[in-house]
XYZ file of C-alpha atoms in Angstrom:
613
model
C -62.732 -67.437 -24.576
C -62.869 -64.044 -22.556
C -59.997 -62.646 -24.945
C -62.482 -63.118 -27.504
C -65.324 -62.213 -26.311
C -63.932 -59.199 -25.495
C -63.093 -58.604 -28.916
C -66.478 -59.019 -30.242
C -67.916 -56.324 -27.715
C -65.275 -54.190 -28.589
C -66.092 -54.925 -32.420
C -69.649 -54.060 -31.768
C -69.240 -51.001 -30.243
C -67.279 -49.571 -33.005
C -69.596 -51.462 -35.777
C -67.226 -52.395 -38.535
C -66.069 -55.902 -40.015
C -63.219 -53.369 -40.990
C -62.591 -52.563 -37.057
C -63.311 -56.048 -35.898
C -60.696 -56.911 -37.938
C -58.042 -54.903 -37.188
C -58.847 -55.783 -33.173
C -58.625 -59.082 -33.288
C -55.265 -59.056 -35.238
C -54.245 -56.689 -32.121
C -55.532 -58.651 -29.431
C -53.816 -61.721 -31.048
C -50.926 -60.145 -31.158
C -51.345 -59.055 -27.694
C -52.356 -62.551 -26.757
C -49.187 -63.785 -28.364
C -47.152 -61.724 -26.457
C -48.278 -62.618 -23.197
C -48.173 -65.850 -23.919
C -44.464 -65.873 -24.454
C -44.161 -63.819 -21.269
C -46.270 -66.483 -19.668
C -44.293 -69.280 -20.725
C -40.953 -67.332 -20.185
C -41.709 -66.904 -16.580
C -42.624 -70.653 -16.175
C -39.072 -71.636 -17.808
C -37.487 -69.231 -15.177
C -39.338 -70.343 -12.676
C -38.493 -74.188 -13.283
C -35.236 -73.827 -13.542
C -34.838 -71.894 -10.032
C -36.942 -74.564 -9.218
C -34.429 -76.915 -9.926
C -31.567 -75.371 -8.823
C -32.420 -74.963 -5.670
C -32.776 -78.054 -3.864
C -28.575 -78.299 -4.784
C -28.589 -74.937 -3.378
C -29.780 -75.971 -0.016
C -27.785 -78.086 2.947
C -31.635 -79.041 4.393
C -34.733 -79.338 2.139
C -38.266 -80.896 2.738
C -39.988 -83.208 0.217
C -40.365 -81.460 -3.691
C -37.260 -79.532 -2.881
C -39.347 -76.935 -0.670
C -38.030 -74.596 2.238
C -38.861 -76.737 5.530
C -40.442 -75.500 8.301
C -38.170 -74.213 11.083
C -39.661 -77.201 13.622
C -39.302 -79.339 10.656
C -35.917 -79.385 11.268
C -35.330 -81.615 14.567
C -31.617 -82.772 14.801
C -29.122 -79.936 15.664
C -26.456 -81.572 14.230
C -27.948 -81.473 10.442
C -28.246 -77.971 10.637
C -24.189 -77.500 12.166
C -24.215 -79.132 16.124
C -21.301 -80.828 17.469
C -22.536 -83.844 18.418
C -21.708 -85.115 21.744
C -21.035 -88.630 22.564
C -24.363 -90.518 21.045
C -26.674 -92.005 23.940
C -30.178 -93.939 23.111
C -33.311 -92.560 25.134
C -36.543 -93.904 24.872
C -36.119 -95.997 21.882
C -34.675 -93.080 19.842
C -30.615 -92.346 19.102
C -29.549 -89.075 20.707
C -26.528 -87.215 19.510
C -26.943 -84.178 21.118
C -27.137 -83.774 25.164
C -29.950 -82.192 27.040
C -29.815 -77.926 26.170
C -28.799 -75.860 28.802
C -30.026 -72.666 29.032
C -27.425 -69.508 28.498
C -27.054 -66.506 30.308
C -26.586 -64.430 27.207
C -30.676 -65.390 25.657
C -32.405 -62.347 26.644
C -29.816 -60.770 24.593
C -30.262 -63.508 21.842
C -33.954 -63.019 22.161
C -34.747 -59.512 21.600
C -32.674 -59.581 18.919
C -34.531 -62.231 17.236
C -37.851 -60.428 18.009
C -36.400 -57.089 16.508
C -34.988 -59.554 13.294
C -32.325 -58.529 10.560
C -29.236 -59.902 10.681
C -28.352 -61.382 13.772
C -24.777 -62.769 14.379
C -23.775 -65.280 17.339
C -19.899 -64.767 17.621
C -17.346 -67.108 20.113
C -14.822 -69.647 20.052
C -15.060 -72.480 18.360
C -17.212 -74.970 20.569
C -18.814 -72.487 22.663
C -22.458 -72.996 21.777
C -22.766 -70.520 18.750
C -24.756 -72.869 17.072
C -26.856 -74.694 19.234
C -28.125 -71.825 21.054
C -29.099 -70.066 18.093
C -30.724 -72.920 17.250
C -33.477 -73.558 19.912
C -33.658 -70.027 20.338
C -34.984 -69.958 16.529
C -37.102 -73.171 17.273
C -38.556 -71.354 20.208
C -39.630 -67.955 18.660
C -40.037 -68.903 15.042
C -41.031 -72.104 14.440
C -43.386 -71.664 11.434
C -41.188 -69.613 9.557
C -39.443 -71.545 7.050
C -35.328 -72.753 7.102
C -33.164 -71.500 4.184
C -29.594 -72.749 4.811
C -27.897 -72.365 1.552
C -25.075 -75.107 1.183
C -22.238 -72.891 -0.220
C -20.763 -69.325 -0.762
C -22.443 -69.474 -4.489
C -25.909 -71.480 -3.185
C -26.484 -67.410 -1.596
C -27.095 -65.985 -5.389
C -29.318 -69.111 -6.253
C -31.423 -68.395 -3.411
C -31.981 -64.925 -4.673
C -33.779 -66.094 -7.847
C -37.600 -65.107 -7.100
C -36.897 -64.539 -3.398
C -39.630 -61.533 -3.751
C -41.634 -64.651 -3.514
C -40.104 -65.420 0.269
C -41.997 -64.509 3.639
C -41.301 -65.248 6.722
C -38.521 -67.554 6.619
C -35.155 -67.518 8.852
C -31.858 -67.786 6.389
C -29.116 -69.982 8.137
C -25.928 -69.128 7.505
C -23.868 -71.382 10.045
C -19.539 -70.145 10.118
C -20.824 -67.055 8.340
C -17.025 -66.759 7.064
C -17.950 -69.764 4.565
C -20.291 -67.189 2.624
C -18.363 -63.855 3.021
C -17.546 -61.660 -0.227
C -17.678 -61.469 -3.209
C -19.906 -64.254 -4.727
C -21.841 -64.933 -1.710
C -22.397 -62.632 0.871
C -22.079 -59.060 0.431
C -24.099 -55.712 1.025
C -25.834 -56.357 -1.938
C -27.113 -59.276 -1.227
C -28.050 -58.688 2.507
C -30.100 -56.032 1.528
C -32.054 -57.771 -1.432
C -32.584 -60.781 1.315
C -33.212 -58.599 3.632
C -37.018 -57.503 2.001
C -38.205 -54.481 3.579
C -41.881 -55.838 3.236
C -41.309 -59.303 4.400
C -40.441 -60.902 7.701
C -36.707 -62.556 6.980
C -34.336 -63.344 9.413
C -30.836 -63.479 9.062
C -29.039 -66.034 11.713
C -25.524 -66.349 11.621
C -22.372 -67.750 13.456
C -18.848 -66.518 13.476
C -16.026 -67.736 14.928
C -14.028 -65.150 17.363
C -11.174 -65.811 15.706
C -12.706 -64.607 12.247
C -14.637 -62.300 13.406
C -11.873 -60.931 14.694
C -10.013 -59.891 11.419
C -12.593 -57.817 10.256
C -12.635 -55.383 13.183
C -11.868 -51.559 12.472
C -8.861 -52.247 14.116
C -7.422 -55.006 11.952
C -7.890 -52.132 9.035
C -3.600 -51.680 9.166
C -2.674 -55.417 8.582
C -4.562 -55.499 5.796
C -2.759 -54.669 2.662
C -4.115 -54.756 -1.576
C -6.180 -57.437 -2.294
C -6.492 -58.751 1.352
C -7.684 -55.037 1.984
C -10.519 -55.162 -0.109
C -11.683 -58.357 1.084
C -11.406 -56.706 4.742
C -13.369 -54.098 3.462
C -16.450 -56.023 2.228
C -16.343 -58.162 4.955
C -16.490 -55.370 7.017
C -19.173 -53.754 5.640
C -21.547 -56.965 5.810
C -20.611 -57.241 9.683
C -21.713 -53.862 10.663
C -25.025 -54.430 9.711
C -25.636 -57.662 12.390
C -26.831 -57.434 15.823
C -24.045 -59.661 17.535
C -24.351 -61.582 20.342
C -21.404 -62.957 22.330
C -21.222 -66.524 23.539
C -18.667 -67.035 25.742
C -16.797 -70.405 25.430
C -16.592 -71.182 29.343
C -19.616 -70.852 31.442
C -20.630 -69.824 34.340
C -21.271 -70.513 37.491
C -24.928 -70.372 37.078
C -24.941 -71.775 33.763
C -22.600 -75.040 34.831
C -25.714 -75.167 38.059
C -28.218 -75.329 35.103
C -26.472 -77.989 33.716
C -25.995 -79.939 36.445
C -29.765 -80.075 37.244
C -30.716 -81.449 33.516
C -29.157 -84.788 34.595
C -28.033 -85.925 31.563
C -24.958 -88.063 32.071
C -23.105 -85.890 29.564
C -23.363 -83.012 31.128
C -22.261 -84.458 34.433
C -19.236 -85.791 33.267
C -18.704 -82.379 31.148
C -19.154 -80.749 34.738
C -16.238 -83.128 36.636
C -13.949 -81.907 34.050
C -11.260 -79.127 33.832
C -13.011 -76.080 34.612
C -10.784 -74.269 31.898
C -12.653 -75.487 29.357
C -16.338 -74.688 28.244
C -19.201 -77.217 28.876
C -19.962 -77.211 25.171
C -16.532 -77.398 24.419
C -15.940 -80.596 26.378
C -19.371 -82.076 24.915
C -17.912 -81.768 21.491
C -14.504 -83.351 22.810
C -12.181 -80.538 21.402
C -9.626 -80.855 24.075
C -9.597 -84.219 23.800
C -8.841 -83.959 20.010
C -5.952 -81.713 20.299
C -4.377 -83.897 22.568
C -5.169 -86.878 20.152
C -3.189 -85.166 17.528
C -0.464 -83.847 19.121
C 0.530 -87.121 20.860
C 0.123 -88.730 17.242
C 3.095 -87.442 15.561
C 5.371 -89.816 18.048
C 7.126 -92.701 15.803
C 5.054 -95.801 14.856
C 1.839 -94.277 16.838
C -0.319 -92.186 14.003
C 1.747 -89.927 12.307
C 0.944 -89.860 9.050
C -2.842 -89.686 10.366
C -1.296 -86.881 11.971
C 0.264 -85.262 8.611
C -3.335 -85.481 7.072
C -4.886 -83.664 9.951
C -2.420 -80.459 9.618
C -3.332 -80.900 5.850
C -6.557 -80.498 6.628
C -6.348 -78.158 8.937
C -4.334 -75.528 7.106
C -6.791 -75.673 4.187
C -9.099 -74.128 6.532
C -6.630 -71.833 7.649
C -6.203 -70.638 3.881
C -9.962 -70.252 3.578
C -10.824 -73.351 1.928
C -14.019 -74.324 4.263
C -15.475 -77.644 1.842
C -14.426 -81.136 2.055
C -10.891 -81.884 0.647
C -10.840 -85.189 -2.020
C -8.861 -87.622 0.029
C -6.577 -87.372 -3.748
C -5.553 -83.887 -2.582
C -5.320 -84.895 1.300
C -2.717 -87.647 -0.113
C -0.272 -85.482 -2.102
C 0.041 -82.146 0.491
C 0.440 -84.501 3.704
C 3.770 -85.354 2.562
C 5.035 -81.971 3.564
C 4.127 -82.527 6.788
C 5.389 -86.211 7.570
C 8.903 -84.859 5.619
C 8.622 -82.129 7.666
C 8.481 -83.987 11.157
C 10.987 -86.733 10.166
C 9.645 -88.831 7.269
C 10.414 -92.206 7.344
C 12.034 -91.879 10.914
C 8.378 -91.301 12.410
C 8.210 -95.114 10.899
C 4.496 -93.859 9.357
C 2.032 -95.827 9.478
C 0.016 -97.192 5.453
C -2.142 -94.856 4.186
C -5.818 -96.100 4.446
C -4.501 -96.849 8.122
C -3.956 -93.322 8.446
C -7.010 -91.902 6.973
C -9.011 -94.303 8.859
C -7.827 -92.787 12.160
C -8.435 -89.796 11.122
C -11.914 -90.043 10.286
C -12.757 -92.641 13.542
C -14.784 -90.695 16.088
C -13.777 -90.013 19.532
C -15.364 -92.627 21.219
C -16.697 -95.435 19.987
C -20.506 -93.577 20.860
C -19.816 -91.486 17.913
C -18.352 -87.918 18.865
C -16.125 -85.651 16.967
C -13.315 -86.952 15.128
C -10.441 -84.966 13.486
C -10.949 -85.496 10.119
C -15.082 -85.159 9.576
C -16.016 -87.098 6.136
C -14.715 -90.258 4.292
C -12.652 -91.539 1.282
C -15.802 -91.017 -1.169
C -16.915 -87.374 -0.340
C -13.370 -85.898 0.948
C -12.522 -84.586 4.612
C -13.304 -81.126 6.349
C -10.963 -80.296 9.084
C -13.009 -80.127 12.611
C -12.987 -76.659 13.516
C -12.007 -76.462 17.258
C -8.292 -77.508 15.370
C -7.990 -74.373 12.938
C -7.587 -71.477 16.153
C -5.195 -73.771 18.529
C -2.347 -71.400 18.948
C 1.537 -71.944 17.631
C 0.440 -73.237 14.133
C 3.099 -72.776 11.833
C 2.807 -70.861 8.660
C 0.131 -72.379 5.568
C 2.906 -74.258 3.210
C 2.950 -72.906 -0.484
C 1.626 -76.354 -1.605
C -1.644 -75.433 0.507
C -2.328 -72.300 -0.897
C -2.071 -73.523 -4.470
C -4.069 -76.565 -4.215
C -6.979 -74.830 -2.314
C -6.825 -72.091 -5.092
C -6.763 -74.632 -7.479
C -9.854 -76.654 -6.126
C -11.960 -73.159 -5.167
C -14.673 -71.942 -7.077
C -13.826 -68.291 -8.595
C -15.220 -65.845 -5.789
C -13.246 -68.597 -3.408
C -10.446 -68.788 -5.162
C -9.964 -65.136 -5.220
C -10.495 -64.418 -1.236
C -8.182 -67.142 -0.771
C -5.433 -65.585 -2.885
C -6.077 -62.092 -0.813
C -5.125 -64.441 2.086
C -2.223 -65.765 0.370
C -1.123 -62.542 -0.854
C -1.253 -61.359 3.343
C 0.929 -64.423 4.164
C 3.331 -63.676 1.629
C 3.062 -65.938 -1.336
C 2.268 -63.555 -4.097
C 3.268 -65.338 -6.669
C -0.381 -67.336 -6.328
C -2.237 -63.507 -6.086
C -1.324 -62.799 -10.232
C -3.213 -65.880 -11.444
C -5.899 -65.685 -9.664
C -6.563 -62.147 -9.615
C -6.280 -62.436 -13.282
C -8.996 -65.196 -13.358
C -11.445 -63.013 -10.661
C -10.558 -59.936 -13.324
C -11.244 -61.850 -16.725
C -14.877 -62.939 -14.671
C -15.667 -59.372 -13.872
C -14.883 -59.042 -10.340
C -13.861 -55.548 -10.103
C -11.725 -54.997 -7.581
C -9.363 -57.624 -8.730
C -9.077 -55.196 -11.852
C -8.100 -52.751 -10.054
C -5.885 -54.401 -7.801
C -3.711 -55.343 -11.184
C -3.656 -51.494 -12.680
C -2.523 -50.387 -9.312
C 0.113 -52.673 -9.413
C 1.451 -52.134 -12.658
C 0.201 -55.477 -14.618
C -2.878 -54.405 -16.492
C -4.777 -57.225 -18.330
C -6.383 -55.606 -21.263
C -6.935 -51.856 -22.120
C -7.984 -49.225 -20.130
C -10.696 -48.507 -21.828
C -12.697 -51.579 -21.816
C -12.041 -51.382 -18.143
C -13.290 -48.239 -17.889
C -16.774 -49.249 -19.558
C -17.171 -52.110 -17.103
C -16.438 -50.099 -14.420
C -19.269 -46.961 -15.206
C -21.717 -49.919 -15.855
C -21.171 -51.082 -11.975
C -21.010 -47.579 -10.912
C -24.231 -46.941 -12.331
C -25.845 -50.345 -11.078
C -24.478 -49.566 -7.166
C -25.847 -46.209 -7.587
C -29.242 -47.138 -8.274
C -29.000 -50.283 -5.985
C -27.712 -48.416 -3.014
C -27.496 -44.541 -3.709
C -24.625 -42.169 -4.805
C -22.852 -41.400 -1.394
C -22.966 -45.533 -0.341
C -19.452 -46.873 0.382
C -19.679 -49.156 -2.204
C -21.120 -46.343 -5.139
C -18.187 -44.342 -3.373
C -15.337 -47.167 -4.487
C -16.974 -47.866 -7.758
C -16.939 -44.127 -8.575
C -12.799 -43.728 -7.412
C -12.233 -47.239 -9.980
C -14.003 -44.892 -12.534
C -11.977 -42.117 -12.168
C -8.647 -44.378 -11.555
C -9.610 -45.916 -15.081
C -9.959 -42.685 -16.610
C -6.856 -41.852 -15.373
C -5.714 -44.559 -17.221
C -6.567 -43.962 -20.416
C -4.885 -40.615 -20.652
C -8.017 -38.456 -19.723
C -5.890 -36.925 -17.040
C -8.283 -33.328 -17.199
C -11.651 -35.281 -16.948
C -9.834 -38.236 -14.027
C -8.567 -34.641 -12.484
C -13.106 -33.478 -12.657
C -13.696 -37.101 -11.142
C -11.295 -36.952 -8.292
C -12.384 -33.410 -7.170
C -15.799 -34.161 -7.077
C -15.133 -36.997 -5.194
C -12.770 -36.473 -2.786
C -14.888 -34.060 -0.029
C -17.585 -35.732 -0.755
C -16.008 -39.157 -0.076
C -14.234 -37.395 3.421
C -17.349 -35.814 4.556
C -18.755 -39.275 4.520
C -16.132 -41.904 5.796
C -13.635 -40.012 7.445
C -10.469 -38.087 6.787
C -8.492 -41.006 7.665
C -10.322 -43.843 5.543
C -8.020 -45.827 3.542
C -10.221 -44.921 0.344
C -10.416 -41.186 0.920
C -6.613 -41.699 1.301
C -6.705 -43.084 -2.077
C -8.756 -40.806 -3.695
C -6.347 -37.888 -2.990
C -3.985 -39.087 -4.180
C -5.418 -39.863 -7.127
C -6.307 -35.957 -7.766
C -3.016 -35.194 -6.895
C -1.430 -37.049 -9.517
C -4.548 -36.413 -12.050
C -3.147 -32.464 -11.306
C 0.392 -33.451 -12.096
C -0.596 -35.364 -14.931
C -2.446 -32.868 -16.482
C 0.457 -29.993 -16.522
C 0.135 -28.498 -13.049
C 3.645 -29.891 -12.362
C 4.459 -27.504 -9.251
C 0.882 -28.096 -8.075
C 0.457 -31.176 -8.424
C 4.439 -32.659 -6.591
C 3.244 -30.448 -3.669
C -0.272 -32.327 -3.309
C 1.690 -35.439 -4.135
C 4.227 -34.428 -1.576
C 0.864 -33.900 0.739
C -0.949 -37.364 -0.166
C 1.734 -39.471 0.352
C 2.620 -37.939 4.339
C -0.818 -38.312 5.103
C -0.606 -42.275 3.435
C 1.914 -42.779 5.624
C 0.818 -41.360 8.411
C -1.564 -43.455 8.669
C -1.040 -46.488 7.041
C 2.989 -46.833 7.417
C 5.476 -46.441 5.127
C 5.676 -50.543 4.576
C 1.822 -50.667 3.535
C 1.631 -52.375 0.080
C -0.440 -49.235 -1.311
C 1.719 -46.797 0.433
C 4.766 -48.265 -0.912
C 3.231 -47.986 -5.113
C 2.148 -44.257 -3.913
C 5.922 -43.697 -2.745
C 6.951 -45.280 -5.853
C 4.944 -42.854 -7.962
C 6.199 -39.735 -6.333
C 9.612 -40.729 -7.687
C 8.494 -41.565 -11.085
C 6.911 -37.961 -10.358
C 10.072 -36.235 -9.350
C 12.145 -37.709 -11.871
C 10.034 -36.650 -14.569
C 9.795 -32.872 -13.340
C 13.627 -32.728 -13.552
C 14.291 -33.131 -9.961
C 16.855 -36.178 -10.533
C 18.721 -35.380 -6.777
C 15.550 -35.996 -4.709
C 13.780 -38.595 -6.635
C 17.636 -40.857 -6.047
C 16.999 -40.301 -2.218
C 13.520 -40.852 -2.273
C 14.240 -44.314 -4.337
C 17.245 -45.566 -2.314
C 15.077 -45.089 1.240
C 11.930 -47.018 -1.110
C 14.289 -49.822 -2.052
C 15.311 -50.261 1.408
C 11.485 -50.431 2.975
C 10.718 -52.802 -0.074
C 13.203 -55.745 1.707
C 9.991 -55.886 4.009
C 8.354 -57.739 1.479
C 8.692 -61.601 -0.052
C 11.370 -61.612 -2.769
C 8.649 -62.418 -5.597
C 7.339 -59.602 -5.090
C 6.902 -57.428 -8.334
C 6.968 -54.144 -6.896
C 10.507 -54.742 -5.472
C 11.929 -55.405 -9.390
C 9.978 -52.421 -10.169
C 11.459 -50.597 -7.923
C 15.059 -51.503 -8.226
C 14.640 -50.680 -11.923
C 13.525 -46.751 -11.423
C 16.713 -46.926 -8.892
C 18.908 -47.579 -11.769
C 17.486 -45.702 -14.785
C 17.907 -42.887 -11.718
C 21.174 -43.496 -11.240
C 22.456 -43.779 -14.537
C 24.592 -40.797 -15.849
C 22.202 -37.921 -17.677
């Protein structure tokens, strides 16, 4: 009706049929069109709509965000429970919170919001803390806990929408990298004009691997995870919760009277009062006196199953199917039949039996229908051996993609590269860049360099604009580009790349960042590629005693530069050097497993060197 009103006053004001006529086709058209847009914009918003109630671990009625007091039991939202006591009608799984010395700390940062990260052992109180501290400052803002690693893009579907809500990312390691959570996204959840919290947990012992200082174990495609891990983890205020308490805390504790505490208290004073609560010592004691013959140990062999799937990376529930099949390696392992196992439901059903008959922790959290998750305080005990091979390929197996692919950067740490190819193949073929670039470097390109060059200037230009030209992330995206262009023979425009970059890229992260390292490199061999021969062996020369320097001479990316000084040497005539350079490579190359493609590579060049000219 107003649409066409308005075109009659419009008609009358310029006071021909003739007019009329052509503004009412225009307006119809215009109607049309906005129309669709209207009805487009419903469709997309339906279908987030849908999606994300699956997206979330905790939803209120319709599927909505609930409100942060909404949410009443810890233990829904990641809690231990303790042992389970009734009060006043009402089952209690949780004891009585104690207040911790570290909540000013916890406090202010919550009032300052961001991204705030609680990090500490396993069972020191990560979780619950951050919990009442949220109920306590924001209790009308609404609870986003996405359910999984992918549940964090889903979320991002008309979050411009979003105010003042607290995102719950509980074991932040679950939604680390590529996938889930990465600078990216923290910034676009992160709305500079709305309030939004970020509230995380981390385990020490993750947390751990992705300090500066870890930068040297980390080697190709475990390096990159590393990297973006990193990167996220800067940006948190991170608060420390230390697993055993103190004295003042433990005096807290004692005057709550709750009869969990006080028998918490009475214990070994090694432990933490949380970490009691949640019966973790008790558990490790469980399963270590299992494995005797005829008590549980097959139960046992399904626990280390378990376990090391979460030692691989693999944080979701694992089908009891799977749980079946790898817990042979374990009872074999121990003695087999001589441990006179016990029948398998038997097994699983200890496994999965709480505690105490009140309901704590058990090993094994989960059932035959929905699979079993590993409980956590199990994954950091200390004198695990190494993750079997069987592991790491049914985890990668079971994984979704952006899974799948950290977990191979694990497996390719511990050894078992022969997993890393596949997968990194899948990530590549799915457009995850770095596993592109991962295969060029070493040698096993999956389709021409040119098409990888296109996808790479289209994410160059996207990080750009997302996060601006001198951004660690714009700063890798532009080396890929000029790596690619390397590749396809442009060797004077790579050389134009690499130059403009490398300063740049030092002036910014360091003289000693692994990427800067990288970068030069690159422009040295872009100058040797394109004709500077002399030139371009000394920078070469240069690059590689500065790789080393810093990284070792064993480093997986050190040891392809080393290689491609030879292949450098040997192809400017100097046969003599490049045979001394390759017999010292071969011999550093024994560091590595025996699948290991660079080691055939390598021994190759040694004997095309060696051969008489």
């Amino acid at each position: 009706m107003a649409v066409s009103a308005l075109i009659g006053v419009l008609a009358a004001l310029w006071g021909t049929e003739a007019w009329a006529g052509v503004l009412g086709a225009a307006f119809a058209a215009v109607v049309s069109v906005v129309a669709v847009g209207v009805q487009t914009e419903w469709q997309r918003q339906a279908e987030t709509a849908r999606r994300r109630p699956r997206a979330l671990a905790i939803t209120a009625p319709g599927g909505r965000f609930p409100l942060v007091r909404e949410v009443s039991d810890p233990v829904t939202v990641g809690v231990h429970p303790a042992e389970t006591v009734e009060q006043n009608g009402a089952i209690d799984r949780v004891p009585t919170y104690v207040t911790r010395d570290m909540e000013p700390h916890l406090h202010a940062a919550l009032r300052r919001g961001g991204f705030v990260l609680l990090v500490g052992e396993s069972t020191a109180g990560k979780t619950r803390a951050a919990f009442e501290a949220v109920r306590l400052l924001h209790p009308d803002h609404r609870f986003v806990a996405p359910a999984t690693r992918e549940a964090v893009e889903v979320l991002l579907e008309g979050w411009e929408a979003v105010d003042r809500c607290v995102v719950w990312l509980d074991d932040l390691e679950r939604f680390l990298g590529s996938g889930g959570l990465t600078l990216s996204t923290l910034q676009r959840l992160l709305l500079a004009d709305r309030r939004v919290l970020i509230l995380a947990t981390m385990r020490s012992h993750e947390y751990d691997r992705f300090r500066d200082r870890a930068e040297n174990d980390q080697s190709g495609a475990a390096q990159e995870v590393w990297r973006q891990g990193r990167i996220v983890l800067r940006q948190a205020q991170v608060v420390h919760v230390e697993r055993r308490w103190t004295h003042t805390e433990r005096e807290r504790a004692r005057a709550a009277g709750d009869p969990r505490l006080v028998r918490a208290l009475a214990a070994d004073e090694r432990f933490g009062v949380a970490e009691l609560l949640a019966a973790g010592p008790e558990l490790a004691e469980v399963w270590q006196h299992a494995w005797a013959p005829g008590h549980h140990p097959r139960g046992a062999a399904l626990v280390a199953a378990g376990v090391d799937a979460r030692r691989a990376g693999y944080h979701r529930p694992l089908p009891v199917d799977v749980l079946r099949r790898l817990h042979e390696h374990y009872l074999s392992r121990r003695g087999g039949v001589e441990l006179r196992p016990e029948p398998f439901a038997e097994a699983l059903r200890w496994a999965v039996t709480p505690t105490v008959p009140a309901g704590a922790n058990s090993l094994l959290l989960g059932d035959a229908e929905h699979g079993c998750l590993a409980f956590d305080y199990l994954i950091d005990l200390p004198a695990q051996e190494a993750v079997p091979e069987s592991v790491w390929v049914a985890v990668t197996e079971l994984a979704p993609l952006h899974e799948a692919y950290t977990i191979a950067c694990n497996a390719c740490l511990a050894g078992h590269l022969t997993l890393v190819l596949p997968t990194l193949r899948r990530a590549a073929r799915a457009g995850i860049g770095e596993a592109e670039r991962i295969l060029w470097e070493s040698d096993l390109p999956m389709r021409p360099a040119e098409e990888a060059l296109a996808d790479a200037r289209l994410r160059l230009q996207a990080l750009q604009e997302q996060l601006g030209a001198n951004h660690e992330e714009s700063l890798l995206a532009e080396s890929m580009v000029a790596s690619f262009t390397m590749h396809c023979g442009s060797y004077a425009e790579a050389l134009r790349l690499y130059e403009s970059l490398a300063d740049r890229a030092a002036s910014i992260l360091g003289n000693r960042d692994r990427l800067v390292l990288g970068v030069r490199f690159g422009l040295a061999n872009s100058t040797f590629a394109s004709g500077a021969r002399d030139e371009g062996l000394a920078l070469l020369d240069a690059a590689l005693r500065q790789s080393v320097r810093e990284l070792g001479s064993v480093d997986l990316a050190v040891l392809y530069r080393r290689k491609r000084f030879v292949e450098a040497l040997a192809e400017a005539g100097r046969i003599s050097e490049a045979q001394d350079q390759v017999t010292t490579l071969d011999a550093d190359c024994t560091c590595l497993p025996d699948a290991h493609p660079i080691i055939e590579e390598v021994r190759q060049l040694a004997d095309r060197l060696h051969e008489p000219h």
